[in-house]
Amino acid sequence: CSQWQDSGESVKHFAFAKFSTAAEQCLLLFTLILLMFLASLTGNALIALAICTNPTLHTPMYFFLANLSLLEIGYTCSVIPKMLQSLVSEARGISREGCATQMFFFTLFAISECCLLAAMAFDRYMAICSPLHYATRMSRGLCAQLAVVSWAVGCVVGLGQTNYIFSLNFCGPCEIDHFFCDLPPILALACGDTSHNEAAVFVVAILCISSPFLLIVASYGRILAAVLIMPSPEGRRKALSTCSSHLLVVTLFYGSGSVTYLRPKASHSPGTDKLLALFYTVVTSMLNPIIYSLRNKEVKAALR
């Protein structure tokens, strides 16, 4: 990496570590990720388009689902194209500014999704626990405010985290042992003792992941209590059915995110981190449209 580093100065360019010296393995992974990337883009774009163009889907639940699809598109597009280039090309370098930009957008979309999933849980809580007041309380104005707050929180956290990380000096080596500019592998390249920086990033991760998750747990706790006292088995089944897709998405997203960012540093390994990164950047965003379309008659009808 010496060709990208000025003598005595902080690293100005980075390079992503090569996945494998075997060209066949890189080509196979490139093909799999490309197919999943295209499937994710197509599925999420179709859902967002179907919701926007179908008046019967202009409800709070589908408004949030359209926002989720847009977030998933941004989420994958901020990471996957550069990942694909690094797999099949020797041009694996990325400037400090480019790395910071990728980190900002990745963090923005990830944190916004955390908040939006909490807003979707609140919407389900209002629909099941206060059905008579649902239409008036979950107005277009409130839905728009919840979506804007989700995006704004992601933007603020993304700017803060990125500025905090890239205010540090990077002394080398400048090789990022990862597929993209994620927080832990970039912080590992910083000069000197970074224990305080790691602690600060860990605290922010706990707040950003656990706070929305606690709101989701609280919402579903109230929903479960309401469902258990419903007299009609059909009503209970319908209420649980409307929540099942969201619960599955929450499990996939928060499960992979928690394992990645909240587990002890000693248990981190580059290989495991890369597999987890592939899962929460490619696999979950590809599965979300399938989950929502398979479990939802209105979405399936709109996609026909």
mmCIF file with all atom_site columns, C-alpha atoms in Angstrom, residues 92-257:
data_model
loop_
_atom_site.group_PDB
_atom_site.id
_atom_site.type_symbol
_atom_site.label_atom_id
_atom_site.label_alt_id
_atom_site.label_comp_id
_atom_site.label_asym_id
_atom_site.label_entity_id
_atom_site.label_seq_id
_atom_site.pdbx_PDB_ins_code
_atom_site.Cartn_x
_atom_site.Cartn_y
_atom_site.Cartn_z
_atom_site.occupancy
_atom_site.B_iso_or_equiv
_atom_site.pdbx_formal_charge
_atom_site.auth_seq_id
_atom_site.auth_comp_id
_atom_site.auth_asym_id
_atom_site.auth_atom_id
_atom_site.pdbx_PDB_model_num
ATOM 1   C CA . ARG A 1 92  ? -9.242  -2.407  -5.344 1.00 0.00 ? 92  ARG A CA 1
ATOM 2   C CA . GLY A 1 93  ? -8.211  1.025   -4.116 1.00 0.00 ? 93  GLY A CA 1
ATOM 3   C CA . ILE A 1 94  ? -10.520 3.653   -2.661 1.00 0.00 ? 94  ILE A CA 1
ATOM 4   C CA . SER A 1 95  ? -9.684  7.195   -1.615 1.00 0.00 ? 95  SER A CA 1
ATOM 5   C CA . ARG A 1 96  ? -10.106 8.399   1.957  1.00 0.00 ? 96  ARG A CA 1
ATOM 6   C CA . GLU A 1 97  ? -12.956 10.644  0.791  1.00 0.00 ? 97  GLU A CA 1
ATOM 7   C CA . GLY A 1 98  ? -14.579 7.796   -1.144 1.00 0.00 ? 98  GLY A CA 1
ATOM 8   C CA . CYS A 1 99  ? -14.341 5.518   1.874  1.00 0.00 ? 99  CYS A CA 1
ATOM 9   C CA . ALA A 1 100 ? -15.875 8.183   4.118  1.00 0.00 ? 100 ALA A CA 1
ATOM 10  C CA . THR A 1 101 ? -18.714 8.696   1.622  1.00 0.00 ? 101 THR A CA 1
ATOM 11  C CA . GLN A 1 102 ? -19.441 4.970   1.502  1.00 0.00 ? 102 GLN A CA 1
ATOM 12  C CA . MET A 1 103 ? -19.418 4.743   5.299  1.00 0.00 ? 103 MET A CA 1
ATOM 13  C CA . PHE A 1 104 ? -21.774 7.718   5.609  1.00 0.00 ? 104 PHE A CA 1
ATOM 14  C CA . PHE A 1 105 ? -24.384 6.367   3.203  1.00 0.00 ? 105 PHE A CA 1
ATOM 15  C CA . PHE A 1 106 ? -24.175 2.829   4.571  1.00 0.00 ? 106 PHE A CA 1
ATOM 16  C CA . THR A 1 107 ? -24.662 4.123   8.142  1.00 0.00 ? 107 THR A CA 1
ATOM 17  C CA . LEU A 1 108 ? -27.453 6.484   7.036  1.00 0.00 ? 108 LEU A CA 1
ATOM 18  C CA . PHE A 1 109 ? -29.478 3.712   5.403  1.00 0.00 ? 109 PHE A CA 1
ATOM 19  C CA . ALA A 1 110 ? -28.798 1.160   8.166  1.00 0.00 ? 110 ALA A CA 1
ATOM 20  C CA . ILE A 1 111 ? -29.785 3.451   11.060 1.00 0.00 ? 111 ILE A CA 1
ATOM 21  C CA . SER A 1 112 ? -32.783 4.792   9.136  1.00 0.00 ? 112 SER A CA 1
ATOM 22  C CA . GLU A 1 113 ? -33.957 1.223   8.652  1.00 0.00 ? 113 GLU A CA 1
ATOM 23  C CA . CYS A 1 114 ? -33.654 0.557   12.390 1.00 0.00 ? 114 CYS A CA 1
ATOM 24  C CA . CYS A 1 115 ? -35.896 3.538   13.093 1.00 0.00 ? 115 CYS A CA 1
ATOM 25  C CA . LEU A 1 116 ? -38.327 2.764   10.273 1.00 0.00 ? 116 LEU A CA 1
ATOM 26  C CA . LEU A 1 117 ? -38.829 -0.800  11.504 1.00 0.00 ? 117 LEU A CA 1
ATOM 27  C CA . ALA A 1 118 ? -39.779 0.688   14.891 1.00 0.00 ? 118 ALA A CA 1
ATOM 28  C CA . ALA A 1 119 ? -42.254 3.036   13.161 1.00 0.00 ? 119 ALA A CA 1
ATOM 29  C CA . MET A 1 120 ? -43.764 0.052   11.329 1.00 0.00 ? 120 MET A CA 1
ATOM 30  C CA . ALA A 1 121 ? -44.176 -1.799  14.638 1.00 0.00 ? 121 ALA A CA 1
ATOM 31  C CA . PHE A 1 122 ? -45.932 1.257   16.096 1.00 0.00 ? 122 PHE A CA 1
ATOM 32  C CA . ASP A 1 123 ? -48.246 1.298   13.082 1.00 0.00 ? 123 ASP A CA 1
ATOM 33  C CA . ARG A 1 124 ? -49.178 -2.355  13.661 1.00 0.00 ? 124 ARG A CA 1
ATOM 34  C CA . TYR A 1 125 ? -49.737 -1.608  17.360 1.00 0.00 ? 125 TYR A CA 1
ATOM 35  C CA . MET A 1 126 ? -52.147 1.226   16.516 1.00 0.00 ? 126 MET A CA 1
ATOM 36  C CA . ALA A 1 127 ? -53.983 -0.890  13.921 1.00 0.00 ? 127 ALA A CA 1
ATOM 37  C CA . ILE A 1 128 ? -54.552 -3.842  16.270 1.00 0.00 ? 128 ILE A CA 1
ATOM 38  C CA . CYS A 1 129 ? -54.846 -2.179  19.682 1.00 0.00 ? 129 CYS A CA 1
ATOM 39  C CA . SER A 1 130 ? -56.755 0.982   18.636 1.00 0.00 ? 130 SER A CA 1
ATOM 40  C CA . PRO A 1 131 ? -58.636 0.019   15.458 1.00 0.00 ? 131 PRO A CA 1
ATOM 41  C CA . LEU A 1 132 ? -61.430 2.573   15.978 1.00 0.00 ? 132 LEU A CA 1
ATOM 42  C CA . HIS A 1 133 ? -58.968 5.481   16.201 1.00 0.00 ? 133 HIS A CA 1
ATOM 43  C CA . TYR A 1 134 ? -56.393 4.116   13.745 1.00 0.00 ? 134 TYR A CA 1
ATOM 44  C CA . ALA A 1 135 ? -57.450 6.170   10.707 1.00 0.00 ? 135 ALA A CA 1
ATOM 45  C CA . THR A 1 136 ? -57.425 9.464   12.597 1.00 0.00 ? 136 THR A CA 1
ATOM 46  C CA . ARG A 1 137 ? -54.298 8.896   14.684 1.00 0.00 ? 137 ARG A CA 1
ATOM 47  C CA . MET A 1 138 ? -52.157 7.400   11.903 1.00 0.00 ? 138 MET A CA 1
ATOM 48  C CA . SER A 1 139 ? -52.759 10.347  9.583  1.00 0.00 ? 139 SER A CA 1
ATOM 49  C CA . ARG A 1 140 ? -50.681 11.109  6.523  1.00 0.00 ? 140 ARG A CA 1
ATOM 50  C CA . GLY A 1 141 ? -49.001 13.892  8.450  1.00 0.00 ? 141 GLY A CA 1
ATOM 51  C CA . LEU A 1 142 ? -47.920 11.616  11.293 1.00 0.00 ? 142 LEU A CA 1
ATOM 52  C CA . CYS A 1 143 ? -46.712 8.921   8.887  1.00 0.00 ? 143 CYS A CA 1
ATOM 53  C CA . ALA A 1 144 ? -44.661 11.482  6.974  1.00 0.00 ? 144 ALA A CA 1
ATOM 54  C CA . GLN A 1 145 ? -43.190 12.802  10.240 1.00 0.00 ? 145 GLN A CA 1
ATOM 55  C CA . LEU A 1 146 ? -42.194 9.295   11.373 1.00 0.00 ? 146 LEU A CA 1
ATOM 56  C CA . ALA A 1 147 ? -40.528 8.623   8.015  1.00 0.00 ? 147 ALA A CA 1
ATOM 57  C CA . VAL A 1 148 ? -38.704 11.968  8.030  1.00 0.00 ? 148 VAL A CA 1
ATOM 58  C CA . VAL A 1 149 ? -37.500 11.394  11.597 1.00 0.00 ? 149 VAL A CA 1
ATOM 59  C CA . SER A 1 150 ? -36.193 7.941   10.609 1.00 0.00 ? 150 SER A CA 1
ATOM 60  C CA . TRP A 1 151 ? -34.224 9.351   7.674  1.00 0.00 ? 151 TRP A CA 1
ATOM 61  C CA . ALA A 1 152 ? -33.039 12.346  9.737  1.00 0.00 ? 152 ALA A CA 1
ATOM 62  C CA . VAL A 1 153 ? -31.750 10.182  12.597 1.00 0.00 ? 153 VAL A CA 1
ATOM 63  C CA . GLY A 1 154 ? -29.860 8.055   10.066 1.00 0.00 ? 154 GLY A CA 1
ATOM 64  C CA . CYS A 1 155 ? -28.360 11.164  8.491  1.00 0.00 ? 155 CYS A CA 1
ATOM 65  C CA . VAL A 1 156 ? -27.259 12.658  11.826 1.00 0.00 ? 156 VAL A CA 1
ATOM 66  C CA . VAL A 1 157 ? -25.730 9.397   13.067 1.00 0.00 ? 157 VAL A CA 1
ATOM 67  C CA . GLY A 1 158 ? -24.070 8.799   9.696  1.00 0.00 ? 158 GLY A CA 1
ATOM 68  C CA . LEU A 1 159 ? -22.502 12.260  9.657  1.00 0.00 ? 159 LEU A CA 1
ATOM 69  C CA . GLY A 1 160 ? -21.414 12.012  13.291 1.00 0.00 ? 160 GLY A CA 1
ATOM 70  C CA . GLN A 1 161 ? -19.900 8.544   13.057 1.00 0.00 ? 161 GLN A CA 1
ATOM 71  C CA . THR A 1 162 ? -18.151 9.207   9.757  1.00 0.00 ? 162 THR A CA 1
ATOM 72  C CA . ASN A 1 163 ? -16.713 12.528  10.925 1.00 0.00 ? 163 ASN A CA 1
ATOM 73  C CA . TYR A 1 164 ? -15.597 10.931  14.192 1.00 0.00 ? 164 TYR A CA 1
ATOM 74  C CA . ILE A 1 165 ? -13.836 8.015   12.501 1.00 0.00 ? 165 ILE A CA 1
ATOM 75  C CA . PHE A 1 166 ? -12.160 10.020  9.742  1.00 0.00 ? 166 PHE A CA 1
ATOM 76  C CA . SER A 1 167 ? -10.915 12.714  12.121 1.00 0.00 ? 167 SER A CA 1
ATOM 77  C CA . LEU A 1 168 ? -8.377  10.092  13.191 1.00 0.00 ? 168 LEU A CA 1
ATOM 78  C CA . ASN A 1 169 ? -5.009  9.525   11.538 1.00 0.00 ? 169 ASN A CA 1
ATOM 79  C CA . PHE A 1 170 ? -4.367  6.285   9.681  1.00 0.00 ? 170 PHE A CA 1
ATOM 80  C CA . CYS A 1 171 ? -0.752  5.172   9.721  1.00 0.00 ? 171 CYS A CA 1
ATOM 81  C CA . GLY A 1 172 ? -1.065  1.979   7.745  1.00 0.00 ? 172 GLY A CA 1
ATOM 82  C CA . PRO A 1 173 ? -1.229  -0.710  6.707  1.00 0.00 ? 173 PRO A CA 1
ATOM 83  C CA . CYS A 1 174 ? -3.897  0.744   4.468  1.00 0.00 ? 174 CYS A CA 1
ATOM 84  C CA . GLU A 1 175 ? -5.451  -2.573  3.442  1.00 0.00 ? 175 GLU A CA 1
ATOM 85  C CA . ILE A 1 176 ? -9.064  -2.931  4.604  1.00 0.00 ? 176 ILE A CA 1
ATOM 86  C CA . ASP A 1 177 ? -9.677  -6.556  5.537  1.00 0.00 ? 177 ASP A CA 1
ATOM 87  C CA . HIS A 1 178 ? -13.323 -6.323  4.509  1.00 0.00 ? 178 HIS A CA 1
ATOM 88  C CA . PHE A 1 179 ? -15.617 -5.878  1.487  1.00 0.00 ? 179 PHE A CA 1
ATOM 89  C CA . PHE A 1 180 ? -16.495 -2.259  2.208  1.00 0.00 ? 180 PHE A CA 1
ATOM 90  C CA . CYS A 1 181 ? -15.720 0.678   4.523  1.00 0.00 ? 181 CYS A CA 1
ATOM 91  C CA . ASP A 1 182 ? -17.485 -0.551  7.639  1.00 0.00 ? 182 ASP A CA 1
ATOM 92  C CA . LEU A 1 183 ? -16.788 1.018   11.041 1.00 0.00 ? 183 LEU A CA 1
ATOM 93  C CA . PRO A 1 184 ? -14.783 -1.757  12.822 1.00 0.00 ? 184 PRO A CA 1
ATOM 94  C CA . PRO A 1 185 ? -12.286 -2.554  10.005 1.00 0.00 ? 185 PRO A CA 1
ATOM 95  C CA . ILE A 1 186 ? -11.615 1.147   9.339  1.00 0.00 ? 186 ILE A CA 1
ATOM 96  C CA . LEU A 1 187 ? -11.156 1.906   13.028 1.00 0.00 ? 187 LEU A CA 1
ATOM 97  C CA . ALA A 1 188 ? -8.667  -0.977  13.206 1.00 0.00 ? 188 ALA A CA 1
ATOM 98  C CA . LEU A 1 189 ? -6.378  0.926   10.805 1.00 0.00 ? 189 LEU A CA 1
ATOM 99  C CA . ALA A 1 190 ? -6.176  4.080   12.963 1.00 0.00 ? 190 ALA A CA 1
ATOM 100 C CA . CYS A 1 191 ? -2.925  5.107   14.642 1.00 0.00 ? 191 CYS A CA 1
ATOM 101 C CA . GLY A 1 192 ? -2.223  4.519   18.333 1.00 0.00 ? 192 GLY A CA 1
ATOM 102 C CA . ASP A 1 193 ? -4.603  3.383   21.049 1.00 0.00 ? 193 ASP A CA 1
ATOM 103 C CA . THR A 1 194 ? -8.172  3.451   19.763 1.00 0.00 ? 194 THR A CA 1
ATOM 104 C CA . SER A 1 195 ? -9.855  1.820   22.766 1.00 0.00 ? 195 SER A CA 1
ATOM 105 C CA . HIS A 1 196 ? -11.738 5.033   23.645 1.00 0.00 ? 196 HIS A CA 1
ATOM 106 C CA . ASN A 1 197 ? -12.857 5.433   20.042 1.00 0.00 ? 197 ASN A CA 1
ATOM 107 C CA . GLU A 1 198 ? -14.015 1.820   19.906 1.00 0.00 ? 198 GLU A CA 1
ATOM 108 C CA . ALA A 1 199 ? -15.930 2.299   23.152 1.00 0.00 ? 199 ALA A CA 1
ATOM 109 C CA . ALA A 1 200 ? -17.650 5.408   21.758 1.00 0.00 ? 200 ALA A CA 1
ATOM 110 C CA . VAL A 1 201 ? -18.631 3.605   18.539 1.00 0.00 ? 201 VAL A CA 1
ATOM 111 C CA . PHE A 1 202 ? -19.878 0.643   20.591 1.00 0.00 ? 202 PHE A CA 1
ATOM 112 C CA . VAL A 1 203 ? -22.067 2.893   22.780 1.00 0.00 ? 203 VAL A CA 1
ATOM 113 C CA . VAL A 1 204 ? -23.575 4.583   19.711 1.00 0.00 ? 204 VAL A CA 1
ATOM 114 C CA . ALA A 1 205 ? -24.239 1.163   18.157 1.00 0.00 ? 205 ALA A CA 1
ATOM 115 C CA . ILE A 1 206 ? -26.007 0.006   21.327 1.00 0.00 ? 206 ILE A CA 1
ATOM 116 C CA . LEU A 1 207 ? -28.183 3.131   21.405 1.00 0.00 ? 207 LEU A CA 1
ATOM 117 C CA . CYS A 1 208 ? -29.006 3.036   17.688 1.00 0.00 ? 208 CYS A CA 1
ATOM 118 C CA . ILE A 1 209 ? -29.772 -0.684  17.590 1.00 0.00 ? 209 ILE A CA 1
ATOM 119 C CA . SER A 1 210 ? -31.305 -1.314  21.014 1.00 0.00 ? 210 SER A CA 1
ATOM 120 C CA . SER A 1 211 ? -33.493 1.813   21.327 1.00 0.00 ? 211 SER A CA 1
ATOM 121 C CA . PRO A 1 212 ? -35.651 1.094   18.236 1.00 0.00 ? 212 PRO A CA 1
ATOM 122 C CA . PHE A 1 213 ? -35.596 -2.602  19.090 1.00 0.00 ? 213 PHE A CA 1
ATOM 123 C CA . LEU A 1 214 ? -37.010 -1.925  22.567 1.00 0.00 ? 214 LEU A CA 1
ATOM 124 C CA . LEU A 1 215 ? -39.805 0.106   20.958 1.00 0.00 ? 215 LEU A CA 1
ATOM 125 C CA . ILE A 1 216 ? -40.529 -2.846  18.667 1.00 0.00 ? 216 ILE A CA 1
ATOM 126 C CA . VAL A 1 217 ? -40.579 -5.260  21.623 1.00 0.00 ? 217 VAL A CA 1
ATOM 127 C CA . ALA A 1 218 ? -42.901 -2.941  23.566 1.00 0.00 ? 218 ALA A CA 1
ATOM 128 C CA . SER A 1 219 ? -45.250 -2.602  20.576 1.00 0.00 ? 219 SER A CA 1
ATOM 129 C CA . TYR A 1 220 ? -45.449 -6.342  20.006 1.00 0.00 ? 220 TYR A CA 1
ATOM 130 C CA . GLY A 1 221 ? -45.859 -6.976  23.712 1.00 0.00 ? 221 GLY A CA 1
ATOM 131 C CA . ARG A 1 222 ? -48.997 -4.832  23.660 1.00 0.00 ? 222 ARG A CA 1
ATOM 132 C CA . ILE A 1 223 ? -50.122 -6.473  20.414 1.00 0.00 ? 223 ILE A CA 1
ATOM 133 C CA . LEU A 1 224 ? -49.722 -9.956  21.888 1.00 0.00 ? 224 LEU A CA 1
ATOM 134 C CA . ALA A 1 225 ? -51.697 -8.943  24.971 1.00 0.00 ? 225 ALA A CA 1
ATOM 135 C CA . ALA A 1 226 ? -54.491 -7.570  22.758 1.00 0.00 ? 226 ALA A CA 1
ATOM 136 C CA . VAL A 1 227 ? -54.529 -10.659 20.526 1.00 0.00 ? 227 VAL A CA 1
ATOM 137 C CA . LEU A 1 228 ? -54.779 -13.062 23.468 1.00 0.00 ? 228 LEU A CA 1
ATOM 138 C CA . ILE A 1 229 ? -58.023 -11.486 24.668 1.00 0.00 ? 229 ILE A CA 1
ATOM 139 C CA . MET A 1 230 ? -59.668 -11.431 21.236 1.00 0.00 ? 230 MET A CA 1
ATOM 140 C CA . PRO A 1 231 ? -62.776 -13.638 21.333 1.00 0.00 ? 231 PRO A CA 1
ATOM 141 C CA . SER A 1 232 ? -62.592 -14.709 17.688 1.00 0.00 ? 232 SER A CA 1
ATOM 142 C CA . PRO A 1 233 ? -59.954 -17.232 16.497 1.00 0.00 ? 233 PRO A CA 1
ATOM 143 C CA . GLU A 1 234 ? -60.260 -15.706 13.029 1.00 0.00 ? 234 GLU A CA 1
ATOM 144 C CA . GLY A 1 235 ? -59.515 -12.263 14.439 1.00 0.00 ? 235 GLY A CA 1
ATOM 145 C CA . ARG A 1 236 ? -56.455 -13.567 16.267 1.00 0.00 ? 236 ARG A CA 1
ATOM 146 C CA . ARG A 1 237 ? -55.201 -15.310 13.134 1.00 0.00 ? 237 ARG A CA 1
ATOM 147 C CA . LYS A 1 238 ? -55.705 -12.206 10.987 1.00 0.00 ? 238 LYS A CA 1
ATOM 148 C CA . ALA A 1 239 ? -53.963 -9.939  13.522 1.00 0.00 ? 239 ALA A CA 1
ATOM 149 C CA . LEU A 1 240 ? -50.948 -12.237 13.788 1.00 0.00 ? 240 LEU A CA 1
ATOM 150 C CA . SER A 1 241 ? -50.800 -12.643 10.009 1.00 0.00 ? 241 SER A CA 1
ATOM 151 C CA . THR A 1 242 ? -50.457 -8.887  9.474  1.00 0.00 ? 242 THR A CA 1
ATOM 152 C CA . CYS A 1 243 ? -47.471 -8.861  11.850 1.00 0.00 ? 243 CYS A CA 1
ATOM 153 C CA . SER A 1 244 ? -45.654 -12.025 10.747 1.00 0.00 ? 244 SER A CA 1
ATOM 154 C CA . SER A 1 245 ? -43.837 -10.502 7.743  1.00 0.00 ? 245 SER A CA 1
ATOM 155 C CA . HIS A 1 246 ? -42.609 -7.525  9.761  1.00 0.00 ? 246 HIS A CA 1
ATOM 156 C CA . LEU A 1 247 ? -41.456 -9.762  12.619 1.00 0.00 ? 247 LEU A CA 1
ATOM 157 C CA . LEU A 1 248 ? -39.461 -11.933 10.223 1.00 0.00 ? 248 LEU A CA 1
ATOM 158 C CA . VAL A 1 249 ? -37.776 -8.883  8.651  1.00 0.00 ? 249 VAL A CA 1
ATOM 159 C CA . VAL A 1 250 ? -36.985 -7.477  12.117 1.00 0.00 ? 250 VAL A CA 1
ATOM 160 C CA . THR A 1 251 ? -35.464 -10.813 13.154 1.00 0.00 ? 251 THR A CA 1
ATOM 161 C CA . LEU A 1 252 ? -33.236 -11.009 10.077 1.00 0.00 ? 252 LEU A CA 1
ATOM 162 C CA . PHE A 1 253 ? -32.117 -7.373  10.240 1.00 0.00 ? 253 PHE A CA 1
ATOM 163 C CA . TYR A 1 254 ? -31.578 -7.003  13.983 1.00 0.00 ? 254 TYR A CA 1
ATOM 164 C CA . GLY A 1 255 ? -30.215 -10.508 14.366 1.00 0.00 ? 255 GLY A CA 1
ATOM 165 C CA . SER A 1 256 ? -27.400 -10.032 11.860 1.00 0.00 ? 256 SER A CA 1
ATOM 166 C CA . GLY A 1 257 ? -26.753 -6.429  12.973 1.00 0.00 ? 257 GLY A CA 1
#
